[in-house]
mmCIF file of C-alpha atoms in Angstrom:
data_model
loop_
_atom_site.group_PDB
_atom_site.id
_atom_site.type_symbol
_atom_site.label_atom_id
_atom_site.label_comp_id
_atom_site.label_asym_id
_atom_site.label_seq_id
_atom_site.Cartn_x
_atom_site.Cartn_y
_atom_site.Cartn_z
ATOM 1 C CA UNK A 25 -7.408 35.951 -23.312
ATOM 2 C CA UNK A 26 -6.519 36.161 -19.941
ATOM 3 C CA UNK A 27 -5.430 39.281 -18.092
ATOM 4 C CA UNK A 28 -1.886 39.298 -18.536
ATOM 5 C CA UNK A 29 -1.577 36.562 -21.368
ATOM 6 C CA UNK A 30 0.220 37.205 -24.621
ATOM 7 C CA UNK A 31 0.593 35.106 -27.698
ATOM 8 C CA UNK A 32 0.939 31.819 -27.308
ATOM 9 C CA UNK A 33 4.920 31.081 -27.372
ATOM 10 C CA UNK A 34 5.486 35.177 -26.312
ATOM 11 C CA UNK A 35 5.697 35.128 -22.854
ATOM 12 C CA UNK A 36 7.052 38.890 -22.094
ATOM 13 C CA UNK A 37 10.203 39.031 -19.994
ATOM 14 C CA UNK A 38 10.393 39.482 -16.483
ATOM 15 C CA UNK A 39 8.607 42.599 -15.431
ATOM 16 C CA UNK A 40 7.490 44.908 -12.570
ATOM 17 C CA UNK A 41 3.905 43.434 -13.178
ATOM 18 C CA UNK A 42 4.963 39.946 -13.695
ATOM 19 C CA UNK A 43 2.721 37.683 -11.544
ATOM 20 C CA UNK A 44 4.413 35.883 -8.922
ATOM 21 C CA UNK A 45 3.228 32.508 -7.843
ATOM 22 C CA UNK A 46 5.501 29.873 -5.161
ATOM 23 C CA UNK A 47 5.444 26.569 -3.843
ATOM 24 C CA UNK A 48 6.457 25.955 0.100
ATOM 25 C CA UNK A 49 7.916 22.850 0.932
ATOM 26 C CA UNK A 50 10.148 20.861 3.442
ATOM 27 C CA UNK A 51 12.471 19.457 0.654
ATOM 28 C CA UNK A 52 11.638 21.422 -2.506
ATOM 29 C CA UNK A 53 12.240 19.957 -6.182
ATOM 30 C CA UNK A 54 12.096 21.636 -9.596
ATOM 31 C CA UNK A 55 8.760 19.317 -10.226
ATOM 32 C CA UNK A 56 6.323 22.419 -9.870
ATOM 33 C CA UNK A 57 8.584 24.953 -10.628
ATOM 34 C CA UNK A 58 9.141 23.577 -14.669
ATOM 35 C CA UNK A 59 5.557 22.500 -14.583
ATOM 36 C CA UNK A 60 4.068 25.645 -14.384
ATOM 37 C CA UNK A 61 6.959 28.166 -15.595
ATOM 38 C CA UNK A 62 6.587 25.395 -18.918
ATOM 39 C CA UNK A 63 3.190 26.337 -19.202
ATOM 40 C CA UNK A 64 2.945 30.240 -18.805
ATOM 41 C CA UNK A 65 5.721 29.751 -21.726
ATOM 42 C CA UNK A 66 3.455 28.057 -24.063
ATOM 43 C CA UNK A 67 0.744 30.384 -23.205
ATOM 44 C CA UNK A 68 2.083 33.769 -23.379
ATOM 45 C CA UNK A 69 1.325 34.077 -19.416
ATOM 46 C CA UNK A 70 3.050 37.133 -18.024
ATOM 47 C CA UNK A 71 4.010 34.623 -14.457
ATOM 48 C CA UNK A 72 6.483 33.135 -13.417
ATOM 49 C CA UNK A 73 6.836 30.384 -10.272
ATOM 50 C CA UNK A 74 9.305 29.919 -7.902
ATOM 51 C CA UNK A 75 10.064 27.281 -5.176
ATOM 52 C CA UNK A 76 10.423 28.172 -1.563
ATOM 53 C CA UNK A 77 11.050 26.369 1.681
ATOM 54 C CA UNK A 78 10.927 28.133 5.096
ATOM 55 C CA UNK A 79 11.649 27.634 8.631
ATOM 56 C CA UNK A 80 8.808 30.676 9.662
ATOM 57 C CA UNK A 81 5.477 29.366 8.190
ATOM 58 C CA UNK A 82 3.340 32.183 9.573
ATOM 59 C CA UNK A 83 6.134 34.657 8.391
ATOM 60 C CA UNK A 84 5.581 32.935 5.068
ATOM 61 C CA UNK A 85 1.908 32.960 4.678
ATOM 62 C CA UNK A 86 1.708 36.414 5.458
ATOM 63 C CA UNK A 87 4.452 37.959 3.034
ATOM 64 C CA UNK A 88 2.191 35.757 0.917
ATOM 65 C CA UNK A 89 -0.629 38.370 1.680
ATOM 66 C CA UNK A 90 1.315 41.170 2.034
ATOM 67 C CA UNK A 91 3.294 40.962 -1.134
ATOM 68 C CA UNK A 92 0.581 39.851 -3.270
ATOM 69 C CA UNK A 93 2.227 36.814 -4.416
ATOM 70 C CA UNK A 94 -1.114 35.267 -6.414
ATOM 71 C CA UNK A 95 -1.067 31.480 -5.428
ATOM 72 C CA UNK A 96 1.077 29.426 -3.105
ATOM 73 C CA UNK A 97 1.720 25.398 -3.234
ATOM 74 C CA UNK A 98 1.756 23.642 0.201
ATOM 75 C CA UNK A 99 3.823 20.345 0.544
ATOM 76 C CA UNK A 100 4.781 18.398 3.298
ATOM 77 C CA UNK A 101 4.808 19.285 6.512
ATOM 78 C CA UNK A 102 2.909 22.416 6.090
ATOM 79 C CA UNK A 103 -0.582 21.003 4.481
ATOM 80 C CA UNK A 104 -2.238 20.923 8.056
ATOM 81 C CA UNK A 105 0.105 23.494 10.281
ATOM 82 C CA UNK A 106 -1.217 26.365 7.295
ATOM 83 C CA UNK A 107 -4.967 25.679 7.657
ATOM 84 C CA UNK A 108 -5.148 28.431 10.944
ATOM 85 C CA UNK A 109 -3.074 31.250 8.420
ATOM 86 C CA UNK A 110 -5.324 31.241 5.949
ATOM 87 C CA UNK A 111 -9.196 33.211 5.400
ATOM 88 C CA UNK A 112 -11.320 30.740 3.898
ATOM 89 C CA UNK A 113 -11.057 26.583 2.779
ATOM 90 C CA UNK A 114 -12.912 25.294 0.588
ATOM 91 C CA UNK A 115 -15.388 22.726 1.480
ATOM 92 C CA UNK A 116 -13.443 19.400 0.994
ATOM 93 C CA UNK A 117 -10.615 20.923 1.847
ATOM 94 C CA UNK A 118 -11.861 21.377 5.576
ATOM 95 C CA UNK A 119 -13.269 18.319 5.342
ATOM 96 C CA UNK A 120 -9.516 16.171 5.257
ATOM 97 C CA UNK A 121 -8.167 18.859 7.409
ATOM 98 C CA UNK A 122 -5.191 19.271 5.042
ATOM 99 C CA UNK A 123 -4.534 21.685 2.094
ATOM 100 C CA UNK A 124 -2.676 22.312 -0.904
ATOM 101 C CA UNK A 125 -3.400 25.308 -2.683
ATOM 102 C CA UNK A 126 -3.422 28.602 -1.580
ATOM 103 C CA UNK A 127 -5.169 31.494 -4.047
ATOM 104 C CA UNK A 128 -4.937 35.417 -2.846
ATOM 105 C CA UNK A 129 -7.544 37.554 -3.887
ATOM 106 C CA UNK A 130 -6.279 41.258 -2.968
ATOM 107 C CA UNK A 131 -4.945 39.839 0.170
ATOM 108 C CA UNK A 132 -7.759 37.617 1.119
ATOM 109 C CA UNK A 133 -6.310 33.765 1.096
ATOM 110 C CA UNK A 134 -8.445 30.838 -0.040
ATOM 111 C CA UNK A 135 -7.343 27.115 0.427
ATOM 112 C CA UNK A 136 -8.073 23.803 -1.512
ATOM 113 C CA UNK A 137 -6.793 20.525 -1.845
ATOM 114 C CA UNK A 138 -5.794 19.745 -5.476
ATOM 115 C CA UNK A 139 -4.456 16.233 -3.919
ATOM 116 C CA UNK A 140 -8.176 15.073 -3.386
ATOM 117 C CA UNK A 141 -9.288 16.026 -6.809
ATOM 118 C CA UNK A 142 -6.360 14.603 -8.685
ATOM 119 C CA UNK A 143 -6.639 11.360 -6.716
ATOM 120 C CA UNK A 144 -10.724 11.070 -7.425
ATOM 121 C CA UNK A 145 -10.011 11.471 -11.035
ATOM 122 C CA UNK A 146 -7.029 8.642 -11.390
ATOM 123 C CA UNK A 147 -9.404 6.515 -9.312
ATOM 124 C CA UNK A 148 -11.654 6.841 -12.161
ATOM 125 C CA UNK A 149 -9.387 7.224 -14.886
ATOM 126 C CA UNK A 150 -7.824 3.589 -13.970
ATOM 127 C CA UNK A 151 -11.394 2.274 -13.237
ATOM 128 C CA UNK A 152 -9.919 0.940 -10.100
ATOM 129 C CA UNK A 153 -12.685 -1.525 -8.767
ATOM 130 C CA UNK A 154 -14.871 0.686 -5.655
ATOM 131 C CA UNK A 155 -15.376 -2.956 -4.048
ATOM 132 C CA UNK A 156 -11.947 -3.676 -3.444
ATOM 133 C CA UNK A 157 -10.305 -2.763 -0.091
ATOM 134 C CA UNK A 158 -8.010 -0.570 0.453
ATOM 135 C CA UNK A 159 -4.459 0.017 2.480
ATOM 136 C CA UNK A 160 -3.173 3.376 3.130
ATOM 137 C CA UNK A 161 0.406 3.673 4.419
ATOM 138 C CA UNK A 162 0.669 7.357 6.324
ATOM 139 C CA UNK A 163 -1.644 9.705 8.061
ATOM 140 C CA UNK A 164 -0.285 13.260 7.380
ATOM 141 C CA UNK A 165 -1.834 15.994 5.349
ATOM 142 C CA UNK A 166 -1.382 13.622 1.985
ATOM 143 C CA UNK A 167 -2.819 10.805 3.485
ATOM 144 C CA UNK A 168 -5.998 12.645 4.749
ATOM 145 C CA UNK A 169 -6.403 13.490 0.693
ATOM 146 C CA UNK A 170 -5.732 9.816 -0.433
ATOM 147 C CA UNK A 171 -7.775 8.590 1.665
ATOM 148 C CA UNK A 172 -10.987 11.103 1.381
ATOM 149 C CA UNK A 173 -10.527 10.382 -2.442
ATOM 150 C CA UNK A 174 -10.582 6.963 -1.988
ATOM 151 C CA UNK A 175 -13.955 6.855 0.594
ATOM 152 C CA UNK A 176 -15.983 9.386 -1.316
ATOM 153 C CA UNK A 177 -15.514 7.586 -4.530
ATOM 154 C CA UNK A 178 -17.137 4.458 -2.833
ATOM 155 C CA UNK A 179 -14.412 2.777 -1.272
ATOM 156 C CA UNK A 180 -15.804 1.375 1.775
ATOM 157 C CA UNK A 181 -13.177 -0.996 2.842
ATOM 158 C CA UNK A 182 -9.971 0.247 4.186
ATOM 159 C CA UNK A 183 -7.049 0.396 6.395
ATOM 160 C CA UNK A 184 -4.686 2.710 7.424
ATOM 161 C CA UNK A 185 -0.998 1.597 8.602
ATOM 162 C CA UNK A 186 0.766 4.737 10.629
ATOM 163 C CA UNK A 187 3.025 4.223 13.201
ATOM 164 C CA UNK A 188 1.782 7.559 14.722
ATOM 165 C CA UNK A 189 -0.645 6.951 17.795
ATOM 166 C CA UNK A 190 -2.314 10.102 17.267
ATOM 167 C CA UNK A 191 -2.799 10.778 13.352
ATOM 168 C CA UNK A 192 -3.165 7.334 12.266
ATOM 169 C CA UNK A 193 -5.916 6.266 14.729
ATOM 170 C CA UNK A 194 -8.007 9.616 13.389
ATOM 171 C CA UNK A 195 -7.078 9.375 9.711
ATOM 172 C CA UNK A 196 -8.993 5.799 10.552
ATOM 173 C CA UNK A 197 -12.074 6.894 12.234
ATOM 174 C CA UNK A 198 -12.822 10.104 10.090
ATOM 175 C CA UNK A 199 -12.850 7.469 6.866
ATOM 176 C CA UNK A 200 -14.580 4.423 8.497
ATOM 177 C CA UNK A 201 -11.745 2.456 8.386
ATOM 178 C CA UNK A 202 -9.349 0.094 10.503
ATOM 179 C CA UNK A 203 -5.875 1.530 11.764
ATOM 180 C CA UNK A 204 -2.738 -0.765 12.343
ATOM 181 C CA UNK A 205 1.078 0.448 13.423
ATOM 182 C CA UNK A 206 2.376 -1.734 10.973
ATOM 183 C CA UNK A 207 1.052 -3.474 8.349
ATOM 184 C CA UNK A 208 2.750 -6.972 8.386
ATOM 185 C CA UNK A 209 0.980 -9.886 6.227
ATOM 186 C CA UNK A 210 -1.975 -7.511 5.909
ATOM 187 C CA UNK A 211 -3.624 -7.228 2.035
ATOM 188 C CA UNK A 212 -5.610 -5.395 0.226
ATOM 189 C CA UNK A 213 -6.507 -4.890 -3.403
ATOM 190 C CA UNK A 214 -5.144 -1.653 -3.696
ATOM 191 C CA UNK A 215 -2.186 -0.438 -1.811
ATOM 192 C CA UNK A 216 -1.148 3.185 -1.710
ATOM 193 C CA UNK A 217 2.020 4.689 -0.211
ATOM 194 C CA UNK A 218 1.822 7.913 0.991
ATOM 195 C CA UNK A 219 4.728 8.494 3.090
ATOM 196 C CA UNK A 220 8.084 9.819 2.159
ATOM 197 C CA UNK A 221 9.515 5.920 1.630
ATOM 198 C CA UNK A 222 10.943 5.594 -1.589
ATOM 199 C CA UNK A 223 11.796 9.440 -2.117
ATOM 200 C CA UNK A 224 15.132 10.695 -4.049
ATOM 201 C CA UNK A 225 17.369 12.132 -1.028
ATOM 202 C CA UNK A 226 15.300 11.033 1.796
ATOM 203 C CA UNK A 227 16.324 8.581 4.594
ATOM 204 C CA UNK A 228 14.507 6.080 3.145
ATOM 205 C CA UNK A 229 14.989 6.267 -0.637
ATOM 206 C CA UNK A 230 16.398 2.442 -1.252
ATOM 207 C CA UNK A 231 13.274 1.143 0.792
ATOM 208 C CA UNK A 232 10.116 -0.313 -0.607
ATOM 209 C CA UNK A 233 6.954 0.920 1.720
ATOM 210 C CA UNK A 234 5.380 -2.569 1.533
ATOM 211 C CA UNK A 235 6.953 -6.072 1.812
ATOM 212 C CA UNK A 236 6.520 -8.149 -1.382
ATOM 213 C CA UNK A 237 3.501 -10.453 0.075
ATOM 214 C CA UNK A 238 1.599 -7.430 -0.159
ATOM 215 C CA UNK A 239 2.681 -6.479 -3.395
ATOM 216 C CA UNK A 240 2.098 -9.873 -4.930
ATOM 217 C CA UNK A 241 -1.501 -10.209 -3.063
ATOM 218 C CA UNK A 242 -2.794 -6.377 -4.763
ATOM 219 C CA UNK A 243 -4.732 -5.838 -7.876
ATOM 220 C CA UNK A 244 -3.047 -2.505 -8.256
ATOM 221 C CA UNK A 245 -0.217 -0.030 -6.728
ATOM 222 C CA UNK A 246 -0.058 3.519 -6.012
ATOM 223 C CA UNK A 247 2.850 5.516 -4.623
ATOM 224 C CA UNK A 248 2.494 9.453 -4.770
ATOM 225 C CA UNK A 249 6.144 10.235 -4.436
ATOM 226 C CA UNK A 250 7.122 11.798 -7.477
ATOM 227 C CA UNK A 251 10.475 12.108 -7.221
ATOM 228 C CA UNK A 252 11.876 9.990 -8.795
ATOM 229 C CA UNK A 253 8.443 8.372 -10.499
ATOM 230 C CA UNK A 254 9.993 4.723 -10.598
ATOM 231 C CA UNK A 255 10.298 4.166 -6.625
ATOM 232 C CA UNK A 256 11.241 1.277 -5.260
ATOM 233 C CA UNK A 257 7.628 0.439 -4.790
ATOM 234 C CA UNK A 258 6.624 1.302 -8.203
ATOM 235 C CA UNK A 259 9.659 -0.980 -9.867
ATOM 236 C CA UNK A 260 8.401 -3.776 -7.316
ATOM 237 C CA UNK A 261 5.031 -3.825 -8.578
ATOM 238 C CA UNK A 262 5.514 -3.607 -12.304
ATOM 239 C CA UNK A 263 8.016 -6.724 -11.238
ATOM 240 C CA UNK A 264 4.858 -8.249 -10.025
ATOM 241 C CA UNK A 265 2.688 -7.636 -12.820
ATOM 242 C CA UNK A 266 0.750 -5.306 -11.501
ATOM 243 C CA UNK A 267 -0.972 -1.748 -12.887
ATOM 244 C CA UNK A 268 0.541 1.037 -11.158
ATOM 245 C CA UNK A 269 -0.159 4.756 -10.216
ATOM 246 C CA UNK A 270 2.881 6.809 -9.717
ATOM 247 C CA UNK A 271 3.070 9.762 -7.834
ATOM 248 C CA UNK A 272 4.126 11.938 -11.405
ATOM 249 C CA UNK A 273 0.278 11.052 -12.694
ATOM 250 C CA UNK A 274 -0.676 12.601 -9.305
ATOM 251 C CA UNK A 275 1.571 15.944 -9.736
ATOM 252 C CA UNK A 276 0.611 16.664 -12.867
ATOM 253 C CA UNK A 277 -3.288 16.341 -12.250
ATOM 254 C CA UNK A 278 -3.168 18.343 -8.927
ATOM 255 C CA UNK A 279 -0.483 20.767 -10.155
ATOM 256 C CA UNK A 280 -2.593 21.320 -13.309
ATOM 257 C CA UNK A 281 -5.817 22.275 -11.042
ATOM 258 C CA UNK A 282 -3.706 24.802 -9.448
ATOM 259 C CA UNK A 283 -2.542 26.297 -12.416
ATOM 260 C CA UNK A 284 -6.326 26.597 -13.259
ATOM 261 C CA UNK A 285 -7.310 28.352 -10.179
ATOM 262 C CA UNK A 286 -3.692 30.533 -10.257
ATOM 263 C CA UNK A 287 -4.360 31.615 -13.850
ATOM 264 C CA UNK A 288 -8.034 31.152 -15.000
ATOM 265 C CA UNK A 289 -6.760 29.565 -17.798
ATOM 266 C CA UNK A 290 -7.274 25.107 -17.945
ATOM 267 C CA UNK A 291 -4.099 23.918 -20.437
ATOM 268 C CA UNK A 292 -5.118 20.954 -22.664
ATOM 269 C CA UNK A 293 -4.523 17.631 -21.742
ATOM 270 C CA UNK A 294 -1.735 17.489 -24.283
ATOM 271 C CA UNK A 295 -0.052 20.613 -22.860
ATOM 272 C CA UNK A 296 -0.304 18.928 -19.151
ATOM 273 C CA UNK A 297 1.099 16.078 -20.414
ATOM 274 C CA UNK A 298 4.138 17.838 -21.867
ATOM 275 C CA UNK A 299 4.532 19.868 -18.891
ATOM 276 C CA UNK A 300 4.680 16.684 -16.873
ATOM 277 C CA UNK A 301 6.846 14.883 -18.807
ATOM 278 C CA UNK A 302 9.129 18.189 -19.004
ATOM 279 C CA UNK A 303 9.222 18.565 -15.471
ATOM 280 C CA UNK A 304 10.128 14.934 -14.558
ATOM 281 C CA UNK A 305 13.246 15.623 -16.810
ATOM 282 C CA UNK A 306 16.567 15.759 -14.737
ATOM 283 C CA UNK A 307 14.133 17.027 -12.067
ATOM 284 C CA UNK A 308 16.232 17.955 -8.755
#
């Protein structure tokens, strides 16, 4: 058992020595926050999670370190702007240049991408076809993820659409593939939305993040906005026909490698399930 597990079901209450793990984000939701507070429930885990957004990132990191707090989730906009506050980053993680996991070890701070890892898996879990091409729309800290998932698991064919000059161009070169401002009557097999488009609350909530040609022309659809996990673009495609990804299959698996590396402790697939589904429920 691990330190600071009970009995399954017996989570203690809220104590002085209660672990203390947070998410930062621009617009948080109560996604994480049920997923994992569901979990150290059903395992007796003496933790409890919180979500957290903040105007002072460097302020944040360090009271991160300084108050012990075990493990930290990074969401947009801070998954690249963090990488100089941390100690160490795992391999693939400083690879894509983005991170989303932060785990403090008596005050020393190690970062990983759980994006990259949840993304492989579905890639293989869908047995998405490693000949097809490939058409990434966005270039932040996300899209760097995506898109190392998609080239390391053999996809040699790709684009990237982002209207930013600067990121999109060397999201494009560090994978091998082309980059375009917009994507117009482009096509590829698999299309994957990585940009806020499509998110509850956001500017751009009612919009779908690629015109129906492209839809209709795909063998398959990805969006990794979670909230909600029916987008606009997801509801277009399973119009279409076509298999879909949403962005809740890619919360739970990367949320559920956090908890790992938060906790020591790897939840069944039947327990991350029911945390997902949980946590999708009037999520906020």
């Amino acid at each position: 058992m691990a330190s600071g597990s009970f009995a399954a079901g017996m989570k203690p209450p809220l104590n002085k020595d209660t672990t203390l793990c947070i998410s930062l984000a621009g617009r948080p939701s109560n996604i994480g926050t049920r997923f994992h507070n569901y979990l150290y429930e059903q395992l007796g885990l003496d933790f409890i999670y919180k979500a957290f957004t903040t105007t002072d990132l460097a302020a944040a990191i360090g009271g991160v370190r300084a108050l012990g707090i075990r493990g930290c989730s990074v969401s947009m906009p801070f998954k690249q702007d963090v990488i100089p506050l941390v100690d160490h980053i795992e391999a693939w993680a400083k690879t894509i240049h983005a991170v989303n996991t932060i785990v403090n070890d008596d005050g020393r701070l190690t970062a990983s991408n759980t994006d990259y890892i949840a993304v492989q898996r579905l890639i293989s879990d869908h047995a998405l076809n490693r000949d097809w091409s490939v058409l990434i729309r966005g270039s932040g800290g996300m899209a760097n993820a995506v898109g190392a998932a998609f080239r390391d698991s053999g996809f040699h064919t790709g684009f990237v659409v982002a209207r930013n000059d600067k990121t999109g161009p060397a999201l494009a070169e560090r994978l091998g593939y082309r980059w375009l401002p917009e994507s117009g009557s482009l096509s590829a097999e698999v299309i994957v939305n990585v940009t806020p488009i499509g998110m509850a609350g956001g500017p751009g909530e009612h919009e779908t993040a690629f015109d129906k040609s492209t839809i209709d022309a795909a063998e398959s659809v990805i969006d990794v906005v979670a909230l909600p996990s029916e987008t606009p673009l997801i509801a277009a495609a399973r119009a279409a026909g076509k298999p879909v990804i949403t962005g809740a299959e890619v919360i739970a698996l990367q949320a559920a490698e956090q908890f790992e590396r938060y906790t020591s402790v790897r939840p069944t697939d039947e327990l991350i399930a029911a945390a997902a589904t949980m946590s999708r429920a009037a999520s906020g």
